[in-house]
JSON list of C-alpha atoms in Angstrom, two decimals:
[
{"chain": "A", "resi": 9, "resn": "UNK", "atom": "CA", "xyz": [-114.62, -22.00, -124.85]},
{"chain": "A", "resi": 10, "resn": "UNK", "atom": "CA", "xyz": [-113.78, -19.22, -126.93]},
{"chain": "A", "resi": 11, "resn": "UNK", "atom": "CA", "xyz": [-112.69, -18.19, -130.56]},
{"chain": "A", "resi": 12, "resn": "UNK", "atom": "CA", "xyz": [-110.52, -14.12, -130.76]},
{"chain": "A", "resi": 13, "resn": "UNK", "atom": "CA", "xyz": [-110.21, -14.93, -134.57]},
{"chain": "A", "resi": 14, "resn": "UNK", "atom": "CA", "xyz": [-111.82, -17.90, -136.34]},
{"chain": "A", "resi": 15, "resn": "UNK", "atom": "CA", "xyz": [-110.87, -18.44, -139.37]},
{"chain": "A", "resi": 16, "resn": "UNK", "atom": "CA", "xyz": [-106.88, -19.47, -139.24]},
{"chain": "A", "resi": 17, "resn": "UNK", "atom": "CA", "xyz": [-106.95, -22.57, -138.02]},
{"chain": "A", "resi": 18, "resn": "UNK", "atom": "CA", "xyz": [-105.79, -22.80, -134.08]},
{"chain": "A", "resi": 19, "resn": "UNK", "atom": "CA", "xyz": [-103.12, -24.62, -132.84]},
{"chain": "A", "resi": 20, "resn": "UNK", "atom": "CA", "xyz": [-103.19, -23.40, -128.42]},
{"chain": "A", "resi": 21, "resn": "UNK", "atom": "CA", "xyz": [-106.39, -23.55, -126.31]},
{"chain": "A", "resi": 22, "resn": "UNK", "atom": "CA", "xyz": [-105.71, -22.18, -123.44]},
{"chain": "A", "resi": 23, "resn": "UNK", "atom": "CA", "xyz": [-107.11, -22.48, -120.42]},
{"chain": "A", "resi": 24, "resn": "UNK", "atom": "CA", "xyz": [-107.54, -20.03, -117.70]},
{"chain": "A", "resi": 25, "resn": "UNK", "atom": "CA", "xyz": [-110.12, -20.01, -114.42]},
{"chain": "A", "resi": 26, "resn": "UNK", "atom": "CA", "xyz": [-111.94, -23.28, -116.41]},
{"chain": "A", "resi": 27, "resn": "UNK", "atom": "CA", "xyz": [-112.87, -21.31, -119.47]},
{"chain": "A", "resi": 28, "resn": "UNK", "atom": "CA", "xyz": [-110.76, -21.85, -122.86]},
{"chain": "A", "resi": 29, "resn": "UNK", "atom": "CA", "xyz": [-109.64, -20.04, -124.68]},
{"chain": "A", "resi": 30, "resn": "UNK", "atom": "CA", "xyz": [-108.99, -21.52, -128.59]},
{"chain": "A", "resi": 31, "resn": "UNK", "atom": "CA", "xyz": [-105.65, -19.29, -129.97]},
{"chain": "A", "resi": 32, "resn": "UNK", "atom": "CA", "xyz": [-102.00, -19.78, -132.47]},
{"chain": "A", "resi": 33, "resn": "UNK", "atom": "CA", "xyz": [-99.20, -19.17, -130.28]},
{"chain": "A", "resi": 34, "resn": "UNK", "atom": "CA", "xyz": [-98.00, -16.48, -132.72]},
{"chain": "A", "resi": 35, "resn": "UNK", "atom": "CA", "xyz": [-99.20, -13.20, -131.62]},
{"chain": "A", "resi": 36, "resn": "UNK", "atom": "CA", "xyz": [-98.63, -14.56, -127.94]},
{"chain": "A", "resi": 37, "resn": "UNK", "atom": "CA", "xyz": [-95.54, -14.99, -127.86]},
{"chain": "A", "resi": 38, "resn": "UNK", "atom": "CA", "xyz": [-94.54, -12.00, -129.36]},
{"chain": "A", "resi": 39, "resn": "UNK", "atom": "CA", "xyz": [-96.14, -9.52, -126.57]},
{"chain": "A", "resi": 40, "resn": "UNK", "atom": "CA", "xyz": [-96.26, -12.43, -123.64]},
{"chain": "A", "resi": 41, "resn": "UNK", "atom": "CA", "xyz": [-92.75, -13.11, -121.74]},
{"chain": "A", "resi": 42, "resn": "UNK", "atom": "CA", "xyz": [-94.35, -15.24, -120.22]},
{"chain": "A", "resi": 43, "resn": "UNK", "atom": "CA", "xyz": [-96.28, -17.21, -122.52]},
{"chain": "A", "resi": 44, "resn": "UNK", "atom": "CA", "xyz": [-93.19, -16.94, -124.59]},
{"chain": "A", "resi": 45, "resn": "UNK", "atom": "CA", "xyz": [-90.75, -19.33, -121.83]},
{"chain": "A", "resi": 46, "resn": "UNK", "atom": "CA", "xyz": [-94.03, -21.78, -121.44]},
{"chain": "A", "resi": 47, "resn": "UNK", "atom": "CA", "xyz": [-94.01, -22.69, -125.19]},
{"chain": "A", "resi": 48, "resn": "UNK", "atom": "CA", "xyz": [-89.64, -22.66, -125.23]},
{"chain": "A", "resi": 49, "resn": "UNK", "atom": "CA", "xyz": [-89.51, -24.42, -122.01]},
{"chain": "A", "resi": 50, "resn": "UNK", "atom": "CA", "xyz": [-91.98, -26.91, -122.95]},
{"chain": "A", "resi": 51, "resn": "UNK", "atom": "CA", "xyz": [-91.02, -30.77, -123.38]},
{"chain": "A", "resi": 52, "resn": "UNK", "atom": "CA", "xyz": [-94.06, -31.39, -125.71]},
{"chain": "A", "resi": 53, "resn": "UNK", "atom": "CA", "xyz": [-92.34, -30.57, -129.69]},
{"chain": "A", "resi": 54, "resn": "UNK", "atom": "CA", "xyz": [-96.26, -29.36, -130.59]},
{"chain": "A", "resi": 55, "resn": "UNK", "atom": "CA", "xyz": [-97.38, -27.93, -127.60]},
{"chain": "A", "resi": 56, "resn": "UNK", "atom": "CA", "xyz": [-101.14, -27.46, -128.20]},
{"chain": "A", "resi": 57, "resn": "UNK", "atom": "CA", "xyz": [-102.76, -27.00, -124.38]},
{"chain": "A", "resi": 58, "resn": "UNK", "atom": "CA", "xyz": [-101.29, -23.89, -121.60]},
{"chain": "A", "resi": 59, "resn": "UNK", "atom": "CA", "xyz": [-103.13, -23.38, -117.99]},
{"chain": "A", "resi": 60, "resn": "UNK", "atom": "CA", "xyz": [-102.08, -19.83, -116.58]},
{"chain": "A", "resi": 61, "resn": "UNK", "atom": "CA", "xyz": [-102.42, -20.41, -113.33]},
{"chain": "A", "resi": 62, "resn": "UNK", "atom": "CA", "xyz": [-104.35, -17.18, -110.37]},
{"chain": "A", "resi": 63, "resn": "UNK", "atom": "CA", "xyz": [-105.06, -14.92, -113.97]},
{"chain": "A", "resi": 64, "resn": "UNK", "atom": "CA", "xyz": [-105.45, -10.94, -112.37]},
{"chain": "A", "resi": 65, "resn": "UNK", "atom": "CA", "xyz": [-109.01, -9.95, -113.57]},
{"chain": "A", "resi": 66, "resn": "UNK", "atom": "CA", "xyz": [-109.30, -14.36, -114.57]},
{"chain": "A", "resi": 67, "resn": "UNK", "atom": "CA", "xyz": [-110.25, -14.97, -117.99]},
{"chain": "A", "resi": 68, "resn": "UNK", "atom": "CA", "xyz": [-112.17, -11.06, -118.78]},
{"chain": "A", "resi": 69, "resn": "UNK", "atom": "CA", "xyz": [-108.98, -9.99, -118.20]},
{"chain": "A", "resi": 70, "resn": "UNK", "atom": "CA", "xyz": [-107.14, -12.67, -119.77]},
{"chain": "A", "resi": 71, "resn": "UNK", "atom": "CA", "xyz": [-109.55, -12.70, -123.34]},
{"chain": "A", "resi": 72, "resn": "UNK", "atom": "CA", "xyz": [-108.76, -8.01, -123.64]},
{"chain": "A", "resi": 73, "resn": "UNK", "atom": "CA", "xyz": [-104.67, -9.10, -123.35]},
{"chain": "A", "resi": 74, "resn": "UNK", "atom": "CA", "xyz": [-105.33, -11.48, -125.08]},
{"chain": "A", "resi": 75, "resn": "UNK", "atom": "CA", "xyz": [-106.98, -8.54, -127.85]},
{"chain": "A", "resi": 76, "resn": "UNK", "atom": "CA", "xyz": [-104.55, -7.43, -127.37]},
{"chain": "A", "resi": 77, "resn": "UNK", "atom": "CA", "xyz": [-102.00, -9.68, -128.74]},
{"chain": "A", "resi": 78, "resn": "UNK", "atom": "CA", "xyz": [-103.52, -10.17, -131.85]},
{"chain": "A", "resi": 79, "resn": "UNK", "atom": "CA", "xyz": [-104.38, -6.23, -132.17]},
{"chain": "A", "resi": 80, "resn": "UNK", "atom": "CA", "xyz": [-107.61, -5.58, -132.07]},
{"chain": "A", "resi": 81, "resn": "UNK", "atom": "CA", "xyz": [-108.48, -2.37, -131.19]},
{"chain": "A", "resi": 82, "resn": "UNK", "atom": "CA", "xyz": [-110.59, -2.20, -127.72]},
{"chain": "A", "resi": 83, "resn": "UNK", "atom": "CA", "xyz": [-110.97, 1.09, -125.52]},
{"chain": "A", "resi": 84, "resn": "UNK", "atom": "CA", "xyz": [-108.87, 1.69, -122.47]},
{"chain": "A", "resi": 85, "resn": "UNK", "atom": "CA", "xyz": [-111.21, 3.05, -119.75]},
{"chain": "A", "resi": 86, "resn": "UNK", "atom": "CA", "xyz": [-110.45, 4.20, -115.64]},
{"chain": "A", "resi": 87, "resn": "UNK", "atom": "CA", "xyz": [-112.86, 0.63, -115.69]},
{"chain": "A", "resi": 88, "resn": "UNK", "atom": "CA", "xyz": [-110.65, -1.64, -116.95]},
{"chain": "A", "resi": 89, "resn": "UNK", "atom": "CA", "xyz": [-106.85, -0.32, -116.95]},
{"chain": "A", "resi": 90, "resn": "UNK", "atom": "CA", "xyz": [-106.65, -1.54, -113.96]},
{"chain": "A", "resi": 91, "resn": "UNK", "atom": "CA", "xyz": [-106.83, -4.88, -114.69]},
{"chain": "A", "resi": 92, "resn": "UNK", "atom": "CA", "xyz": [-105.73, -4.54, -117.39]},
{"chain": "A", "resi": 93, "resn": "UNK", "atom": "CA", "xyz": [-102.46, -2.70, -116.23]},
{"chain": "A", "resi": 94, "resn": "UNK", "atom": "CA", "xyz": [-102.25, -5.89, -114.12]},
{"chain": "A", "resi": 95, "resn": "UNK", "atom": "CA", "xyz": [-102.27, -9.25, -117.00]},
{"chain": "A", "resi": 96, "resn": "UNK", "atom": "CA", "xyz": [-99.93, -6.73, -118.59]},
{"chain": "A", "resi": 97, "resn": "UNK", "atom": "CA", "xyz": [-97.34, -7.37, -115.19]},
{"chain": "A", "resi": 98, "resn": "UNK", "atom": "CA", "xyz": [-98.50, -11.38, -115.18]},
{"chain": "A", "resi": 99, "resn": "UNK", "atom": "CA", "xyz": [-97.98, -11.85, -118.75]},
{"chain": "A", "resi": 100, "resn": "UNK", "atom": "CA", "xyz": [-94.74, -10.04, -118.68]},
{"chain": "A", "resi": 101, "resn": "UNK", "atom": "CA", "xyz": [-96.01, -7.47, -122.08]},
{"chain": "A", "resi": 102, "resn": "UNK", "atom": "CA", "xyz": [-92.74, -5.25, -121.59]},
{"chain": "A", "resi": 103, "resn": "UNK", "atom": "CA", "xyz": [-90.78, -3.74, -124.00]},
{"chain": "A", "resi": 104, "resn": "UNK", "atom": "CA", "xyz": [-88.34, -6.46, -124.79]},
{"chain": "A", "resi": 105, "resn": "UNK", "atom": "CA", "xyz": [-90.57, -8.71, -126.60]},
{"chain": "A", "resi": 106, "resn": "UNK", "atom": "CA", "xyz": [-93.11, -5.34, -128.50]},
{"chain": "A", "resi": 107, "resn": "UNK", "atom": "CA", "xyz": [-92.94, -1.95, -128.66]},
{"chain": "A", "resi": 108, "resn": "UNK", "atom": "CA", "xyz": [-96.10, -0.06, -127.57]},
{"chain": "A", "resi": 109, "resn": "UNK", "atom": "CA", "xyz": [-96.66, -3.52, -125.74]},
{"chain": "A", "resi": 110, "resn": "UNK", "atom": "CA", "xyz": [-99.35, -3.49, -123.11]},
{"chain": "A", "resi": 111, "resn": "UNK", "atom": "CA", "xyz": [-97.63, -2.64, -119.80]},
{"chain": "A", "resi": 112, "resn": "UNK", "atom": "CA", "xyz": [-96.72, 1.21, -121.05]},
{"chain": "A", "resi": 113, "resn": "UNK", "atom": "CA", "xyz": [-99.81, 1.76, -122.75]},
{"chain": "A", "resi": 114, "resn": "UNK", "atom": "CA", "xyz": [-102.18, 1.17, -119.33]},
{"chain": "A", "resi": 115, "resn": "UNK", "atom": "CA", "xyz": [-99.48, 3.54, -117.88]},
{"chain": "A", "resi": 116, "resn": "UNK", "atom": "CA", "xyz": [-100.10, 5.72, -120.26]},
{"chain": "A", "resi": 117, "resn": "UNK", "atom": "CA", "xyz": [-103.42, 5.99, -119.64]},
{"chain": "A", "resi": 118, "resn": "UNK", "atom": "CA", "xyz": [-103.36, 6.16, -115.63]},
{"chain": "A", "resi": 119, "resn": "UNK", "atom": "CA", "xyz": [-100.62, 8.55, -116.00]},
{"chain": "A", "resi": 120, "resn": "UNK", "atom": "CA", "xyz": [-102.02, 10.70, -118.32]},
{"chain": "A", "resi": 121, "resn": "UNK", "atom": "CA", "xyz": [-105.12, 10.50, -117.24]},
{"chain": "A", "resi": 122, "resn": "UNK", "atom": "CA", "xyz": [-106.73, 8.46, -114.38]},
{"chain": "A", "resi": 123, "resn": "UNK", "atom": "CA", "xyz": [-103.88, 10.43, -111.94]},
{"chain": "A", "resi": 124, "resn": "UNK", "atom": "CA", "xyz": [-104.94, 13.50, -113.20]},
{"chain": "A", "resi": 125, "resn": "UNK", "atom": "CA", "xyz": [-108.66, 13.33, -111.90]},
{"chain": "A", "resi": 126, "resn": "UNK", "atom": "CA", "xyz": [-110.03, 12.96, -108.85]},
{"chain": "A", "resi": 127, "resn": "UNK", "atom": "CA", "xyz": [-112.79, 10.84, -109.48]},
{"chain": "A", "resi": 128, "resn": "UNK", "atom": "CA", "xyz": [-111.16, 8.83, -112.38]},
{"chain": "A", "resi": 129, "resn": "UNK", "atom": "CA", "xyz": [-108.78, 8.15, -109.51]},
{"chain": "A", "resi": 130, "resn": "UNK", "atom": "CA", "xyz": [-111.49, 6.55, -107.21]},
{"chain": "A", "resi": 131, "resn": "UNK", "atom": "CA", "xyz": [-112.84, 4.25, -109.87]},
{"chain": "A", "resi": 132, "resn": "UNK", "atom": "CA", "xyz": [-109.80, 2.24, -110.87]},
{"chain": "A", "resi": 133, "resn": "UNK", "atom": "CA", "xyz": [-108.78, 2.26, -106.57]},
{"chain": "A", "resi": 134, "resn": "UNK", "atom": "CA", "xyz": [-112.40, 0.87, -105.71]},
{"chain": "A", "resi": 135, "resn": "UNK", "atom": "CA", "xyz": [-112.00, -1.60, -109.26]},
{"chain": "A", "resi": 136, "resn": "UNK", "atom": "CA", "xyz": [-108.73, -2.62, -107.12]},
{"chain": "A", "resi": 137, "resn": "UNK", "atom": "CA", "xyz": [-109.96, -5.02, -105.40]},
{"chain": "A", "resi": 138, "resn": "UNK", "atom": "CA", "xyz": [-110.08, -8.58, -106.33]},
{"chain": "A", "resi": 139, "resn": "UNK", "atom": "CA", "xyz": [-107.10, -7.42, -107.90]},
{"chain": "A", "resi": 140, "resn": "UNK", "atom": "CA", "xyz": [-104.65, -8.41, -105.37]},
{"chain": "A", "resi": 141, "resn": "UNK", "atom": "CA", "xyz": [-101.60, -8.86, -104.27]},
{"chain": "A", "resi": 142, "resn": "UNK", "atom": "CA", "xyz": [-100.22, -7.30, -107.61]},
{"chain": "A", "resi": 143, "resn": "UNK", "atom": "CA", "xyz": [-102.47, -4.40, -108.32]},
{"chain": "A", "resi": 144, "resn": "UNK", "atom": "CA", "xyz": [-100.05, -3.61, -104.75]},
{"chain": "A", "resi": 145, "resn": "UNK", "atom": "CA", "xyz": [-96.93, -4.76, -106.63]},
{"chain": "A", "resi": 146, "resn": "UNK", "atom": "CA", "xyz": [-97.46, -2.25, -109.54]},
{"chain": "A", "resi": 147, "resn": "UNK", "atom": "CA", "xyz": [-98.03, 0.23, -107.70]},
{"chain": "A", "resi": 148, "resn": "UNK", "atom": "CA", "xyz": [-101.94, 0.93, -108.57]},
{"chain": "A", "resi": 149, "resn": "UNK", "atom": "CA", "xyz": [-103.06, 1.17, -105.16]},
{"chain": "A", "resi": 150, "resn": "UNK", "atom": "CA", "xyz": [-100.50, 3.62, -103.59]},
{"chain": "A", "resi": 151, "resn": "UNK", "atom": "CA", "xyz": [-100.24, 5.87, -106.66]},
{"chain": "A", "resi": 152, "resn": "UNK", "atom": "CA", "xyz": [-104.23, 6.42, -107.30]},
{"chain": "A", "resi": 153, "resn": "UNK", "atom": "CA", "xyz": [-104.23, 7.76, -103.23]},
{"chain": "A", "resi": 154, "resn": "UNK", "atom": "CA", "xyz": [-100.88, 9.70, -103.63]},
{"chain": "A", "resi": 155, "resn": "UNK", "atom": "CA", "xyz": [-103.55, 11.01, -106.75]},
{"chain": "A", "resi": 156, "resn": "UNK", "atom": "CA", "xyz": [-106.25, 11.24, -104.13]},
{"chain": "A", "resi": 157, "resn": "UNK", "atom": "CA", "xyz": [-104.52, 12.94, -101.86]},
{"chain": "A", "resi": 158, "resn": "UNK", "atom": "CA", "xyz": [-102.97, 15.79, -104.49]},
{"chain": "A", "resi": 159, "resn": "UNK", "atom": "CA", "xyz": [-106.20, 16.47, -106.49]},
{"chain": "A", "resi": 160, "resn": "UNK", "atom": "CA", "xyz": [-108.76, 16.31, -103.37]},
{"chain": "A", "resi": 161, "resn": "UNK", "atom": "CA", "xyz": [-106.93, 19.08, -102.41]},
{"chain": "A", "resi": 162, "resn": "UNK", "atom": "CA", "xyz": [-106.41, 21.16, -105.20]},
{"chain": "A", "resi": 163, "resn": "UNK", "atom": "CA", "xyz": [-110.59, 21.36, -105.38]},
{"chain": "A", "resi": 164, "resn": "UNK", "atom": "CA", "xyz": [-110.94, 22.05, -102.21]},
{"chain": "A", "resi": 165, "resn": "UNK", "atom": "CA", "xyz": [-108.97, 25.14, -102.27]},
{"chain": "A", "resi": 166, "resn": "UNK", "atom": "CA", "xyz": [-111.20, 25.88, -105.51]},
{"chain": "A", "resi": 167, "resn": "UNK", "atom": "CA", "xyz": [-114.71, 24.84, -103.30]},
{"chain": "A", "resi": 168, "resn": "UNK", "atom": "CA", "xyz": [-113.52, 27.19, -100.43]},
{"chain": "A", "resi": 169, "resn": "UNK", "atom": "CA", "xyz": [-113.02, 29.69, -102.81]},
{"chain": "A", "resi": 170, "resn": "UNK", "atom": "CA", "xyz": [-116.33, 29.29, -103.71]},
{"chain": "A", "resi": 171, "resn": "UNK", "atom": "CA", "xyz": [-117.64, 29.86, -100.68]},
{"chain": "A", "resi": 172, "resn": "UNK", "atom": "CA", "xyz": [-116.15, 32.36, -99.04]},
{"chain": "A", "resi": 173, "resn": "UNK", "atom": "CA", "xyz": [-118.30, 35.62, -97.28]},
{"chain": "A", "resi": 174, "resn": "UNK", "atom": "CA", "xyz": [-116.99, 38.35, -95.28]},
{"chain": "A", "resi": 175, "resn": "UNK", "atom": "CA", "xyz": [-118.37, 38.49, -92.05]},
{"chain": "A", "resi": 176, "resn": "UNK", "atom": "CA", "xyz": [-120.68, 41.61, -91.74]},
{"chain": "A", "resi": 177, "resn": "UNK", "atom": "CA", "xyz": [-119.99, 42.81, -88.77]},
{"chain": "A", "resi": 178, "resn": "UNK", "atom": "CA", "xyz": [-116.27, 42.48, -88.60]},
{"chain": "A", "resi": 179, "resn": "UNK", "atom": "CA", "xyz": [-116.10, 42.54, -91.70]},
{"chain": "A", "resi": 180, "resn": "UNK", "atom": "CA", "xyz": [-113.59, 40.07, -92.25]},
{"chain": "A", "resi": 181, "resn": "UNK", "atom": "CA", "xyz": [-112.96, 36.75, -95.03]},
{"chain": "A", "resi": 182, "resn": "UNK", "atom": "CA", "xyz": [-114.50, 33.81, -93.47]},
{"chain": "A", "resi": 183, "resn": "UNK", "atom": "CA", "xyz": [-114.63, 30.26, -95.29]},
{"chain": "A", "resi": 184, "resn": "UNK", "atom": "CA", "xyz": [-117.60, 27.99, -95.11]},
{"chain": "A", "resi": 185, "resn": "UNK", "atom": "CA", "xyz": [-116.23, 24.66, -96.22]},
{"chain": "A", "resi": 186, "resn": "UNK", "atom": "CA", "xyz": [-118.66, 20.94, -96.74]},
{"chain": "A", "resi": 187, "resn": "UNK", "atom": "CA", "xyz": [-116.26, 17.64, -95.97]},
{"chain": "A", "resi": 188, "resn": "UNK", "atom": "CA", "xyz": [-117.16, 17.28, -100.11]},
{"chain": "A", "resi": 189, "resn": "UNK", "atom": "CA", "xyz": [-114.92, 14.92, -100.22]},
{"chain": "A", "resi": 190, "resn": "UNK", "atom": "CA", "xyz": [-116.47, 11.69, -97.52]},
{"chain": "A", "resi": 191, "resn": "UNK", "atom": "CA", "xyz": [-118.86, 11.00, -99.58]},
{"chain": "A", "resi": 192, "resn": "UNK", "atom": "CA", "xyz": [-116.71, 10.09, -102.52]},
{"chain": "A", "resi": 193, "resn": "UNK", "atom": "CA", "xyz": [-114.64, 7.99, -101.01]},
{"chain": "A", "resi": 194, "resn": "UNK", "atom": "CA", "xyz": [-117.51, 5.86, -99.23]},
{"chain": "A", "resi": 195, "resn": "UNK", "atom": "CA", "xyz": [-117.29, 3.83, -102.32]},
{"chain": "A", "resi": 196, "resn": "UNK", "atom": "CA", "xyz": [-113.83, 2.29, -101.28]},
{"chain": "A", "resi": 197, "resn": "UNK", "atom": "CA", "xyz": [-113.83, -1.12, -99.25]},
{"chain": "A", "resi": 198, "resn": "UNK", "atom": "CA", "xyz": [-112.94, -0.21, -96.21]},
{"chain": "A", "resi": 199, "resn": "UNK", "atom": "CA", "xyz": [-109.46, -1.36, -95.32]},
{"chain": "A", "resi": 200, "resn": "UNK", "atom": "CA", "xyz": [-109.16, 1.25, -98.44]},
{"chain": "A", "resi": 201, "resn": "UNK", "atom": "CA", "xyz": [-110.66, 4.23, -97.07]},
{"chain": "A", "resi": 202, "resn": "UNK", "atom": "CA", "xyz": [-108.69, 3.99, -94.39]},
{"chain": "A", "resi": 203, "resn": "UNK", "atom": "CA", "xyz": [-105.19, 3.96, -96.58]},
{"chain": "A", "resi": 204, "resn": "UNK", "atom": "CA", "xyz": [-106.69, 7.41, -97.99]},
{"chain": "A", "resi": 205, "resn": "UNK", "atom": "CA", "xyz": [-107.66, 9.08, -94.48]},
{"chain": "A", "resi": 206, "resn": "UNK", "atom": "CA", "xyz": [-104.20, 8.63, -93.37]},
{"chain": "A", "resi": 207, "resn": "UNK", "atom": "CA", "xyz": [-102.64, 9.48, -96.29]},
{"chain": "A", "resi": 208, "resn": "UNK", "atom": "CA", "xyz": [-104.41, 12.45, -95.93]},
{"chain": "A", "resi": 209, "resn": "UNK", "atom": "CA", "xyz": [-103.65, 12.99, -91.92]},
{"chain": "A", "resi": 210, "resn": "UNK", "atom": "CA", "xyz": [-100.44, 12.98, -93.02]},
{"chain": "A", "resi": 211, "resn": "UNK", "atom": "CA", "xyz": [-100.08, 15.24, -96.44]},
{"chain": "A", "resi": 212, "resn": "UNK", "atom": "CA", "xyz": [-101.63, 17.92, -93.22]},
{"chain": "A", "resi": 213, "resn": "UNK", "atom": "CA", "xyz": [-104.82, 18.82, -95.76]},
{"chain": "A", "resi": 214, "resn": "UNK", "atom": "CA", "xyz": [-107.22, 17.91, -94.02]},
{"chain": "A", "resi": 215, "resn": "UNK", "atom": "CA", "xyz": [-108.72, 16.87, -90.11]},
{"chain": "A", "resi": 216, "resn": "UNK", "atom": "CA", "xyz": [-110.46, 14.12, -89.38]},
{"chain": "A", "resi": 217, "resn": "UNK", "atom": "CA", "xyz": [-111.43, 11.59, -86.34]}
]
């Protein structure tokens, strides 16, 4: 049983994956379209219990979303942004209900931080394994793969330039590059690994067999 705030009497208990959350309707319905609809459409005049099923990220993700509804500060990071983006989609946390809602906040972090970095894109992609199918539906997987290809291309160019050597016999510049990115991709499950490799092939930046 989890309390987000304990100093005010709760008026709803929400169950997620067998875990109960003692909460208040107002902060939830002001940001979550899904919970707003469940409350409005309920036939119970004093609804005090809600059950959420197939929640992406489970109770852990829901707790973060609930804290966001209450205005509790927490850091959006590469390790939790996929989870937050998926739970926000599930809970319908759109701008229709509140400005700067969780979908917009998570998207901003993805675009401004994650997709600018090969390492962070890999971290987010590797953390998305247990968030299907919604993680694909919101485009995180494809966008991470695109970002990995783009950023790997940039880093390969920098690495290649750093390994330029002059052949003493011919006087020509020679480039010596190693497939450094293979080890980085090893953190991915095999299906995602194959999708990244396929995207690299299509981009024409690598030859891999």
